[in-house]
Coordinates of C-alpha atoms in Angstrom, one line a residue:
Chain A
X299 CA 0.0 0.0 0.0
X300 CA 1.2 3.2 -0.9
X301 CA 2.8 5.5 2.1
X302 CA 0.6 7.9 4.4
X303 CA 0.3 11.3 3.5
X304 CA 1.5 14.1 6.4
X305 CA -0.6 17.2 6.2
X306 CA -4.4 18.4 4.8
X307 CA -6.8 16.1 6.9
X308 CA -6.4 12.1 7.7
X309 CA -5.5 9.1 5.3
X310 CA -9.4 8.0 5.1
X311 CA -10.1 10.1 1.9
X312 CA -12.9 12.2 1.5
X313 CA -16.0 10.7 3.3
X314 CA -18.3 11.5 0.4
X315 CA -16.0 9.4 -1.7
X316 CA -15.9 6.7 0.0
X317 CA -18.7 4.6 -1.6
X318 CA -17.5 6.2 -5.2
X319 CA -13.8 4.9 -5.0
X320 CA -14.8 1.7 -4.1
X321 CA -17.7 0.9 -7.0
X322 CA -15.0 2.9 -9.5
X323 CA -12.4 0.5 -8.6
X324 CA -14.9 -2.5 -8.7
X325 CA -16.0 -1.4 -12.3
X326 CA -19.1 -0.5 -11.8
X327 CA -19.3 2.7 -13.9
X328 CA -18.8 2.3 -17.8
X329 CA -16.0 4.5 -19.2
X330 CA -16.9 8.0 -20.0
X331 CA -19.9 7.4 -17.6
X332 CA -20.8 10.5 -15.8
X333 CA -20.1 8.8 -12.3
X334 CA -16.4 7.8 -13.8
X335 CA -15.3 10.8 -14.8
X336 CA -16.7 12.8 -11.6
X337 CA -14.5 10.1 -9.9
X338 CA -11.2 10.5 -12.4
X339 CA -11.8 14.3 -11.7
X340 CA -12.0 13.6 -8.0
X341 CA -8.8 11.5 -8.1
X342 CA -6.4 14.3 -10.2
X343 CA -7.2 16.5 -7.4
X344 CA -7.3 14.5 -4.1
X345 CA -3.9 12.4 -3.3
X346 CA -6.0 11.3 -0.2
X347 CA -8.5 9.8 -2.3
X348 CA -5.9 8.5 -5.0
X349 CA -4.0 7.0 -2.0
X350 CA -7.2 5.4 -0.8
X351 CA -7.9 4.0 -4.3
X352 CA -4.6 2.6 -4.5
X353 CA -4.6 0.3 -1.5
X354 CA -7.9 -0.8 -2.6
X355 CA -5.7 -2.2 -6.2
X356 CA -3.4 -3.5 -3.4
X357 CA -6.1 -5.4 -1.5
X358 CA -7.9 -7.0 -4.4
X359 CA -4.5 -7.9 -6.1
X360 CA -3.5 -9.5 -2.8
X361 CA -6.8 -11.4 -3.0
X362 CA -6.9 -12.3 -6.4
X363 CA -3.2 -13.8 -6.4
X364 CA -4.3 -15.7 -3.1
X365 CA -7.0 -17.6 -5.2
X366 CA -5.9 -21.5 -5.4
X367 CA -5.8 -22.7 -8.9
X368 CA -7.8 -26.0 -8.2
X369 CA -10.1 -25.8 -5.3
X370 CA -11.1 -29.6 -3.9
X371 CA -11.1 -31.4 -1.8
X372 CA -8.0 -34.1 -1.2
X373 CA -10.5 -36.6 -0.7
X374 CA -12.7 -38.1 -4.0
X375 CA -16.4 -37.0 -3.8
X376 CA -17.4 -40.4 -3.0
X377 CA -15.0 -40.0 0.3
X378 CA -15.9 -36.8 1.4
X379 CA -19.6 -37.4 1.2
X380 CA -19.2 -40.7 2.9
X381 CA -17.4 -38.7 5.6
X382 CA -19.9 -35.9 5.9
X383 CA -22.3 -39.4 6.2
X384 CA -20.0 -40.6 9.1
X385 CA -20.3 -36.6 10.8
X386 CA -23.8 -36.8 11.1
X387 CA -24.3 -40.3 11.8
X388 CA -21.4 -40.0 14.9
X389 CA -23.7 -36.4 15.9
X390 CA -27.0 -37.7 15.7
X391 CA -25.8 -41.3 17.6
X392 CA -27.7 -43.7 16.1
X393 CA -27.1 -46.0 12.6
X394 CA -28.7 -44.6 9.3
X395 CA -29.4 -47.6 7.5
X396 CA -31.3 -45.5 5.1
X397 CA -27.9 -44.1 4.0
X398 CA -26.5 -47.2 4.1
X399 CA -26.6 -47.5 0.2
X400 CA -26.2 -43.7 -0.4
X401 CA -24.1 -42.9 -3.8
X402 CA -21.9 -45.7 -3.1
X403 CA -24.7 -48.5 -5.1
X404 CA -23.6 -50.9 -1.9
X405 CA -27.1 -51.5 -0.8
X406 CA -28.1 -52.4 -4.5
X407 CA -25.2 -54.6 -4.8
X408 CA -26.4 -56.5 -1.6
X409 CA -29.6 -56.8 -2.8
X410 CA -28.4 -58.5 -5.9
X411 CA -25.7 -60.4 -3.9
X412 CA -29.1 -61.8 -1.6
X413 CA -30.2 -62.4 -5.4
X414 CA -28.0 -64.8 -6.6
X415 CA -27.7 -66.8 -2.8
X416 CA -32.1 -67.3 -3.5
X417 CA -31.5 -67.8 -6.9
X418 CA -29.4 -71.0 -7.3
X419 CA -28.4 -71.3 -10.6
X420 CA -29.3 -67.7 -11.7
X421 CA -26.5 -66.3 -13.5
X422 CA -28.0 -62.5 -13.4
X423 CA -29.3 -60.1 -11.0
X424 CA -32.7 -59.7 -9.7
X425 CA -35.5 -58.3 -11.8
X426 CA -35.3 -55.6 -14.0
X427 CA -34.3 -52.5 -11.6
X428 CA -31.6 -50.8 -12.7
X429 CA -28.6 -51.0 -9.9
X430 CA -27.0 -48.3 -9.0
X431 CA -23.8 -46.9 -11.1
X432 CA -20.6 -47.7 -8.7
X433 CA -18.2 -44.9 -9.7
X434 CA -20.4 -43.6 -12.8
X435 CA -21.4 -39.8 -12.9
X436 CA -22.6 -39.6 -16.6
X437 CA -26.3 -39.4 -17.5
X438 CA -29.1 -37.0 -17.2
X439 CA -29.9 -36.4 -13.9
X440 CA -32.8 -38.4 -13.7
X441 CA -31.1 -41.8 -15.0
X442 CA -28.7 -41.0 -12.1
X443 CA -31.1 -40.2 -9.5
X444 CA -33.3 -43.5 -11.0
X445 CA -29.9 -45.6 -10.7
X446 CA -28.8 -44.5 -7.2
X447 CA -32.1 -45.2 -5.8
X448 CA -32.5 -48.3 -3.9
X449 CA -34.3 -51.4 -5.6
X450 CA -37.1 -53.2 -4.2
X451 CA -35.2 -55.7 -1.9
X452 CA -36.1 -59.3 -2.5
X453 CA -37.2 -61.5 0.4
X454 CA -34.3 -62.9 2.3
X455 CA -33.2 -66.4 2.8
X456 CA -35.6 -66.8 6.3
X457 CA -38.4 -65.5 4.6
X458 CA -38.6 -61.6 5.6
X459 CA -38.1 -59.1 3.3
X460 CA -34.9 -57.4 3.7
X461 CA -34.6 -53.6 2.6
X462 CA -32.3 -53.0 -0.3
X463 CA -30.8 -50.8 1.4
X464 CA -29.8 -53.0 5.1
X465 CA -26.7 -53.9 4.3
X466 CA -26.7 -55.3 7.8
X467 CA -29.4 -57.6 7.1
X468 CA -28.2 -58.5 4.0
X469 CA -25.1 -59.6 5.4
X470 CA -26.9 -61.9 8.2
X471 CA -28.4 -63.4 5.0
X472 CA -25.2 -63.9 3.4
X473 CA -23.6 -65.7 6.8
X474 CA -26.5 -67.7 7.1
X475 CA -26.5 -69.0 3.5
X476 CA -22.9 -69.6 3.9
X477 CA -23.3 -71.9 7.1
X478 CA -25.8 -74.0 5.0
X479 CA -23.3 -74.3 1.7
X480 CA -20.0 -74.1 3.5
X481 CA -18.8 -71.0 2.2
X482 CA -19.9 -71.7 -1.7
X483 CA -22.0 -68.5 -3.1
X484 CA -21.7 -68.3 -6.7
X485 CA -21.4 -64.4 -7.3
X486 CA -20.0 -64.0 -3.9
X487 CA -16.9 -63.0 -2.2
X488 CA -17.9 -62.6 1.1
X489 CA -15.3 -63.4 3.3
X490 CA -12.9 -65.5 1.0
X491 CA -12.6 -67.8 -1.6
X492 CA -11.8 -71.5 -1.5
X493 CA -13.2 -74.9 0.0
X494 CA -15.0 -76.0 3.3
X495 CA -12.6 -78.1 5.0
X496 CA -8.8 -76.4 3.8
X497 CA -7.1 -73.0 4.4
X498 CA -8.6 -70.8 2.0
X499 CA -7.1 -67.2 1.3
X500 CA -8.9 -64.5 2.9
X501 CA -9.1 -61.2 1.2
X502 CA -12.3 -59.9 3.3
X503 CA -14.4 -58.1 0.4
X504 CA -18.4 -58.8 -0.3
X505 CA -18.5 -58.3 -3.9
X506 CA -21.0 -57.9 -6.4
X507 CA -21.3 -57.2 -9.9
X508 CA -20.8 -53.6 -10.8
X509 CA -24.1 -53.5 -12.8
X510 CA -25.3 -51.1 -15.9
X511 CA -28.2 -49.8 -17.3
X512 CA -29.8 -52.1 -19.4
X513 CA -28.4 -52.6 -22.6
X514 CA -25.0 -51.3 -21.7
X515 CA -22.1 -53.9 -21.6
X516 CA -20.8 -55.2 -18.5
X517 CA -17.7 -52.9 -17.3
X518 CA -14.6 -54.1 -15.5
X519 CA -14.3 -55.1 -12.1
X520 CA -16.2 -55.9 -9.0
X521 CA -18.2 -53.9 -6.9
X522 CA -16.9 -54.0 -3.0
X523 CA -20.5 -54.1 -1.4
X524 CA -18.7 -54.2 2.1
X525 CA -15.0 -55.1 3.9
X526 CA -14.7 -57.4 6.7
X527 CA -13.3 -55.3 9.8
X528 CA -9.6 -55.9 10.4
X529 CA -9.3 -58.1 7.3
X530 CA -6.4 -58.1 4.5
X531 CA -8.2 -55.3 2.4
X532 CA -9.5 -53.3 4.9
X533 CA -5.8 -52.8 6.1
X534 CA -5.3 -52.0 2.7
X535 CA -7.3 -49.3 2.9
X536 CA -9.9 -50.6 0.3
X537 CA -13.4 -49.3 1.3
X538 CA -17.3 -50.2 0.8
X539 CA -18.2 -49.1 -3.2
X540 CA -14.9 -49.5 -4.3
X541 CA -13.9 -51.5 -7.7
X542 CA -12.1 -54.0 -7.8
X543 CA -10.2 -54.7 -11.4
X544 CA -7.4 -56.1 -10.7
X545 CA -5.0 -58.8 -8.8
X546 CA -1.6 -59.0 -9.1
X547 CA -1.7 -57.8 -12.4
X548 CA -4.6 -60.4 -13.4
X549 CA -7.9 -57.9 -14.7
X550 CA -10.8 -59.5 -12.8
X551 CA -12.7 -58.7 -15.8
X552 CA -16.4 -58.2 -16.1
X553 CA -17.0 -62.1 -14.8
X554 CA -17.6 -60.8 -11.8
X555 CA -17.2 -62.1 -8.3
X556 CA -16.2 -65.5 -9.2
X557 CA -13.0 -64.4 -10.9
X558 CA -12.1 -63.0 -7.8
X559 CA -12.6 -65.5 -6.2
X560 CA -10.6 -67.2 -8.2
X561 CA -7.2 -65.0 -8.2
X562 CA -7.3 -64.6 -4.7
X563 CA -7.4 -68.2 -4.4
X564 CA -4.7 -68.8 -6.8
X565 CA -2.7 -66.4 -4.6
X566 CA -3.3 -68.5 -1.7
X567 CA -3.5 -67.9 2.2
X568 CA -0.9 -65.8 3.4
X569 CA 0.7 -64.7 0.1
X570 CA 1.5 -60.5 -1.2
X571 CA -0.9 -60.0 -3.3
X572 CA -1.0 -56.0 -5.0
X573 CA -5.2 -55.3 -5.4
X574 CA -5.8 -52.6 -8.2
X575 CA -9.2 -50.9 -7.6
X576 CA -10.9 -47.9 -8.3
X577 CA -12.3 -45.3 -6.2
X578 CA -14.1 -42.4 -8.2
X579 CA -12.0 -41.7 -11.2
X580 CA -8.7 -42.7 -9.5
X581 CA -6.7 -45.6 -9.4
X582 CA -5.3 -46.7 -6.4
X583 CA -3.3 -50.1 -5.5
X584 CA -3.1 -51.7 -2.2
X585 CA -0.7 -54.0 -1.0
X586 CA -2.2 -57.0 1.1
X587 CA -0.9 -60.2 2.6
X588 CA -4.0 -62.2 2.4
X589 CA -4.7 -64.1 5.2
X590 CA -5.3 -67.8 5.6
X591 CA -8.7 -69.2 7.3
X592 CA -9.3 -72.5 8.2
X593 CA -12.8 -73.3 7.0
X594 CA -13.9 -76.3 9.5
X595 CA -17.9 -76.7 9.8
Chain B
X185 CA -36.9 -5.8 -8.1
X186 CA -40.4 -6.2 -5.9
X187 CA -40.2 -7.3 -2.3
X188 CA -41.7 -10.7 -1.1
X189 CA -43.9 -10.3 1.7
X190 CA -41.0 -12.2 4.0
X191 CA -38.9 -8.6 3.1
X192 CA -36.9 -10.5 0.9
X193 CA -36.3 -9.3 -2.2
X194 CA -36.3 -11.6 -5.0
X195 CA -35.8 -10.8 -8.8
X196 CA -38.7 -10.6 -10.8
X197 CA -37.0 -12.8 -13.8
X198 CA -36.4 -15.9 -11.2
X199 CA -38.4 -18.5 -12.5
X200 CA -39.4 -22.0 -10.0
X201 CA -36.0 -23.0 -10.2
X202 CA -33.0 -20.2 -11.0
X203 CA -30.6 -20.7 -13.5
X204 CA -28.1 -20.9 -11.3
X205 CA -29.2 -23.2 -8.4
X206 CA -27.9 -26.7 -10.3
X207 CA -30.8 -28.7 -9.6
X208 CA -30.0 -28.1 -6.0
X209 CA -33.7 -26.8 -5.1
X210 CA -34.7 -29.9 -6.1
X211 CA -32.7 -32.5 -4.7
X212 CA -33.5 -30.3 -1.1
X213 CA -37.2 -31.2 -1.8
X214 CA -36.0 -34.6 -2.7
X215 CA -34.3 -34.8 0.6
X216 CA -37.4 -33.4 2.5
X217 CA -39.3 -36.1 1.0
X218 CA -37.3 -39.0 1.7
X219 CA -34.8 -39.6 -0.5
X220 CA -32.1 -41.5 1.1
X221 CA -29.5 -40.7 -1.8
X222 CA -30.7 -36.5 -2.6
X223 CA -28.3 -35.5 0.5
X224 CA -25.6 -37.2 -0.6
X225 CA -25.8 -35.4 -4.2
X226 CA -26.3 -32.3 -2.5
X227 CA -23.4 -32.5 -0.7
X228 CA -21.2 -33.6 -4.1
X229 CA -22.3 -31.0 -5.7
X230 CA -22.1 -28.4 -3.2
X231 CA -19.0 -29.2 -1.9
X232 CA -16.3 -27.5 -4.4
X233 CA -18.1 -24.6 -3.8
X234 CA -17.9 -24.7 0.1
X235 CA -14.5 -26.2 -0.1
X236 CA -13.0 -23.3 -1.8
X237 CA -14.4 -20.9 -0.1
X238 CA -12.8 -22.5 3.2
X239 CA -9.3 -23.2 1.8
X240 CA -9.2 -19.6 0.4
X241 CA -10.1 -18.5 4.2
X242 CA -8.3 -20.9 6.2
X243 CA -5.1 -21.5 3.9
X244 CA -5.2 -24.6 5.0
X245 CA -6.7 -27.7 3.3
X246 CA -6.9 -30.0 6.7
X247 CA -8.5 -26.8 8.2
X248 CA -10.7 -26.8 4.9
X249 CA -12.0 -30.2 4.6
X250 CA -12.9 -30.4 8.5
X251 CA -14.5 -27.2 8.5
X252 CA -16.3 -27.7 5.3
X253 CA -17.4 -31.5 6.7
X254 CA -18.5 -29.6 9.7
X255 CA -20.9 -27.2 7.9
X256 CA -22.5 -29.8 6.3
X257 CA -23.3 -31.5 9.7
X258 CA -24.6 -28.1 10.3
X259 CA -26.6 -28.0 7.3
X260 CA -28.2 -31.1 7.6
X261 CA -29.4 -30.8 11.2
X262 CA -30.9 -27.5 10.8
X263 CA -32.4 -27.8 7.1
X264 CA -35.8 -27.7 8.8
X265 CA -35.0 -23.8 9.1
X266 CA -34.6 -23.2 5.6
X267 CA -38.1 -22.5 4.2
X268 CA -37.5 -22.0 0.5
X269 CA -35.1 -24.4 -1.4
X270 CA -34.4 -22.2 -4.0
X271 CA -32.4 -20.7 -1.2
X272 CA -30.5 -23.3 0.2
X273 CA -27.4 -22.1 -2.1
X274 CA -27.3 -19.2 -0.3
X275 CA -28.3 -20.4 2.9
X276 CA -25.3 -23.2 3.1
X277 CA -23.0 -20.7 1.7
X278 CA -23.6 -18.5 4.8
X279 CA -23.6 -21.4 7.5
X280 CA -20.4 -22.4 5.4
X281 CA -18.7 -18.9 5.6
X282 CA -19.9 -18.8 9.6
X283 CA -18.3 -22.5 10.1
X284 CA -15.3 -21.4 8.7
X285 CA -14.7 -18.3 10.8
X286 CA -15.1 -20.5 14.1
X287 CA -12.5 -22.5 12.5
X288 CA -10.2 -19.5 12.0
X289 CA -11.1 -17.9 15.4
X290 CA -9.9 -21.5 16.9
X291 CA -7.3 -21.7 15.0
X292 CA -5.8 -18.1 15.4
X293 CA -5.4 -18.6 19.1
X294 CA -2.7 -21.4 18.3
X295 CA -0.6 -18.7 16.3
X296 CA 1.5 -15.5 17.0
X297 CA -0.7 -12.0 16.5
X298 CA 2.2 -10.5 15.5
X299 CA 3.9 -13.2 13.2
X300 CA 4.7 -11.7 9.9
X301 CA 4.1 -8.4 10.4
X302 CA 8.1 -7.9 9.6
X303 CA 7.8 -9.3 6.5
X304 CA 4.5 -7.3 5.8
X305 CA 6.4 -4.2 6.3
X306 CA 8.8 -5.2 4.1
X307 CA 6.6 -6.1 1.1
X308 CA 3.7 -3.8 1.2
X309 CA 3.9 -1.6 -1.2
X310 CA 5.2 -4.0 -4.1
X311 CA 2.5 -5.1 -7.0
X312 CA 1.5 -8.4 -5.0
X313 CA 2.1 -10.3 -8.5
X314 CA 5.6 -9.5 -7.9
X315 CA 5.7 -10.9 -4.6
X316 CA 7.4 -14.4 -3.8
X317 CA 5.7 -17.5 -2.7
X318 CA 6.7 -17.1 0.8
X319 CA 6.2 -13.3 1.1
X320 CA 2.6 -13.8 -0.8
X321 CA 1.8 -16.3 2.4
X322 CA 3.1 -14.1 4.8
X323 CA 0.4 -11.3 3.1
X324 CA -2.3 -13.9 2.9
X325 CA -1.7 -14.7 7.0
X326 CA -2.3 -11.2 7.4
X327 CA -5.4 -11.3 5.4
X328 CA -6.8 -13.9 6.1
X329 CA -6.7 -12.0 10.0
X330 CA -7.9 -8.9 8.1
X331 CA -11.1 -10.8 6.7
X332 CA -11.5 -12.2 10.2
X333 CA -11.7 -9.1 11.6
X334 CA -15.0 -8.1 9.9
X335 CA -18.2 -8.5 10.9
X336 CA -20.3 -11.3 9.1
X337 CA -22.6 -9.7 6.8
X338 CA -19.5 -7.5 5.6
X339 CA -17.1 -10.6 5.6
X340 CA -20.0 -12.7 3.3
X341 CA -20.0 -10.2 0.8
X342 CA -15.9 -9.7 0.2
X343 CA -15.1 -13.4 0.5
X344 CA -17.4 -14.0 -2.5
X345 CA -16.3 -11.3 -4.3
X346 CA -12.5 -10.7 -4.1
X347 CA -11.7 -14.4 -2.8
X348 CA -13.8 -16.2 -4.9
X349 CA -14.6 -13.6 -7.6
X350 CA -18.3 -13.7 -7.7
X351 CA -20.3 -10.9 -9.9
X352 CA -22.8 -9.3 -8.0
X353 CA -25.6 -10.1 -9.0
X354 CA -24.1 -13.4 -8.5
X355 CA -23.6 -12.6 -4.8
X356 CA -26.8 -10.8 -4.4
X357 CA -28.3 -13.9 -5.5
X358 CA -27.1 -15.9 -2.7
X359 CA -27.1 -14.0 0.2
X360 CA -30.9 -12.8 -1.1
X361 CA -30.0 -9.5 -0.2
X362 CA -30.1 -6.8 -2.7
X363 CA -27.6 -6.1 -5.3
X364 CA -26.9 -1.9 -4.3
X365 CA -26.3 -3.5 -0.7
X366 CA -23.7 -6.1 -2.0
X367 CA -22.1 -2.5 -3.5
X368 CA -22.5 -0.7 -0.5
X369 CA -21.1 -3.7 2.0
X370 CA -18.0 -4.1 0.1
X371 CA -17.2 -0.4 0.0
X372 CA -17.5 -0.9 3.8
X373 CA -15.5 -3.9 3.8
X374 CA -12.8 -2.4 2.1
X375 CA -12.5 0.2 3.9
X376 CA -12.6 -1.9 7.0
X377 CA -9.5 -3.9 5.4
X378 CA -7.9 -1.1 4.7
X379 CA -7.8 0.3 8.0
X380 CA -6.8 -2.5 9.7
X381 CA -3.7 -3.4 7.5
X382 CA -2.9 -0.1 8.5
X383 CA -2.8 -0.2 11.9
X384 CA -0.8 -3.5 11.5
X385 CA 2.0 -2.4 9.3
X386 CA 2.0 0.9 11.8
X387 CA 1.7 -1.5 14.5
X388 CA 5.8 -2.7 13.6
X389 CA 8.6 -0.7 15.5

């Protein structure tokens, strides 16, 4: 800012000026505009008032070269919001299984994980709904607001309808089926892969199909419709609608959950494995040792 | 403009849903209704906005994210006090700016008052584009406390304009408050700014 100057009054400028300077310097009188040149006129006459003006240029410069060139956060908007999720959840003290689904297409992905465990056999998902988009942002704003809601949850393997959108419940399903078939759910992940009765390699990932609209081919990778607590990829920091394409360098494709199944057994209990996913439009990699379980029932 | 019988004064071209609002009064009726996933769009959409208004305040993008994740808690508990969505723009913005101030008031009392103000001395005066990257953060800590000094309704309007270079009518939009007064708060603010980088840079012996 330019220096003070001694003599003829204070540094604030002539009070009648005040509000003049400040909308001349913020362009708000056209040139040649009677308010302009009464202010330029002003100005060649008052060194207050030029002085004034000039630390307002000082001000705005400081302001304007302050301005970040890219403004978001450091988190993915799928992270943030799932934090902001977690804030309000933590203040309010009590679960949202409403939100349980929200943006991430988790609680769609149960639903057409409790699909396939009623559906012996069935090779797609349930009905017609469209699923929720994991990690898709494209489309008019109704196909997106269509494909995030939740679909009608099917019945669950006791008999009671289970919300699309409880992933708890879904996962009670999902333990129950597996005590009946010893761990075998075509289109499944849930807590491993392998064979009642040996070691199996544990990754710790329910997955699901990442589904489409209708008519759209099947993309890459497997939808993570939740993470096991303390297991292999939840140490590798891999989260609830994450996707799954790759491990060790072996593209899970778009057979879904069963060709996870089957690299992470191939790796075997105990083994590195390196887990490409995606999160949002980024690609991340986590490093896991997978762990072994012994499958005795 | 014509005033709404609330005192608020609303221009007379807005249409149900304003050009500018990104679907958002919609997705807040959504939300009212229901809608399990509306929030969560809200929030996505809503956030770079909120985000970089807090890192441009807080200089800080830790400081930032929490005080941005905090304003939404905010927003979501007392959406019951937002009567029109068409507003809710606005209305965040304003719990966002006020979310970010408590951060900056609780985070100035972990730093020196006085920090900087040698280097201030030393650079005021030069074009600021000519400054270096450490002398331009030593101006913007002394901003940033310069902005914090204001009170809110002058802080609203000069954030939006000189920090995040809103137009006015941009501005008058979302703080529903009408565009001469947007004119008339940053003149004030300004002046306000002006003053107290003043005393500050007088303030060094």
């Amino acid at each position: 800012m330019t220096r003070e100057t001694e003599g003829g009054g204070g540094r604030d400028g002539c009070a009648h000026m005040l509000e003049r300077l400040s909308d001349f310097h913020d362009g708000r009188y056209g040139p040649g505009s009677p308010e302009a040149t009464e202010v330029e006129e002003h100005l060649a006459t008052c060194p207050r008032c030029a002085e004034l003006l000039a630390d307002y240029r000082f001000i705005s410069g400081l302001a304007k070269c302050l301005r970040e060139k890219s403004c978001v956060p450091r988190k993915g908007e799928d992270e943030f919001a799932c934090c902001v999720r977690e804030a309000i959840r933590r203040r309010r003290g009590r679960r949202f299984a409403l939100w349980a689904g929200w943006g991430l297409s988790a609680a769609a992905a149960a639903a057409i994980v409790v699909a396939f465990v009623l559906g012996p056999g069935r090779a797609g998902p349930a009905g017609g709904t469209p699923a929720p988009l994991a990690g898709r942002s494209e489309g008019t704003e109704g196909e997106r607001a269509a494909a995030l809601a939740p679909p009608k949850g099917p019945a669950g393997s006791d008999g009671v309808p289970v919300a699309a959108h409880d992933l708890e419940a879904v996962r009670r399903d999902i333990a129950a089926v597996e005590s009946r078939t010893g761990g075998r759910m075509p289109g499944v992940v849930p807590v491993g892969a392998g064979v009642r009765g040996e070691t199996r390699a544990f990754l710790g990932v329910y997955a699901a199909e990442v589904k489409t609209a209708e008519g759209e081919a099947r993309p890459e990778g497997v939808l993570v419709a939740d993470v096991v607590a303390g297991s292999p990829a939840a140490l590798g920091g891999i989260r609830r609608g994450d996707i799954i394409l790759k491990v060790n360098g072996e593209a899970v494709g778009s057979d879904g959950p069963l060709r996870l199944r089957q690299l992470v057994r191939r790796a075997g209990p105990g083994a590195r494995a390196s887990v490409t996913y995606r999160r949002g439009d980024e690609t991340r990699e986590a490093d896991v040792v997978l762990a072994g379980e012994d499958v005795s029932r | 403009m014509k005033a709404s019988p609330a005192g608020n004064v609303k221009s007379p071209d807005a249409g149900p849903e304003s050009p500018g609002d990104n679907g958002l009064a919609e997705l807040v009726r959504r939300h009212r209704s229901g809608d399990a996933v509306a929030f969560d769009e809200i929030v996505k959409r809503l956030t770079p906005r909120l985000y970089s208004l807090a890192l441009r305040s807080l200089g800080n993008a830790e400081a930032a994210e929490e005080a941005v994740q905090e304003a939404w808690v905010r927003i979501y508990n007392k959406m019951s006090d937002l009567h029109d969505p068409q507003a809710f723009e606005g209305w965040a913005i304003r719990v966002t700016l006020s979310r970010i101030h408590d951060e900056y008031r609780a985070r100035a009392r972990e730093r020196s008052a006085r920090r900087g103000l040698a280097e201030v001395r030393a650079v005021i005066g030069r074009p600021p584009e000519r400054l270096s990257a450490s002398e331009r953060e030593d101006l913007a800590r002394v901003l940033r406390d310069a902005v914090a000094s204001l009170d809110e309704t002058h802080r609203e309007v000069f954030v939006l304009r000189e920090m995040e270079g809103l137009p006015h009518e941009e501005i008058s939009r979302l703080l529903d408050i009408p565009e001469g007064t947007v004119w008339s708060r940053l003149s004030y603010a300004r002046k306000a700014l002006r003053d107290y980088l003043r005393r500050r840079k007088d303030d060094v012996s």
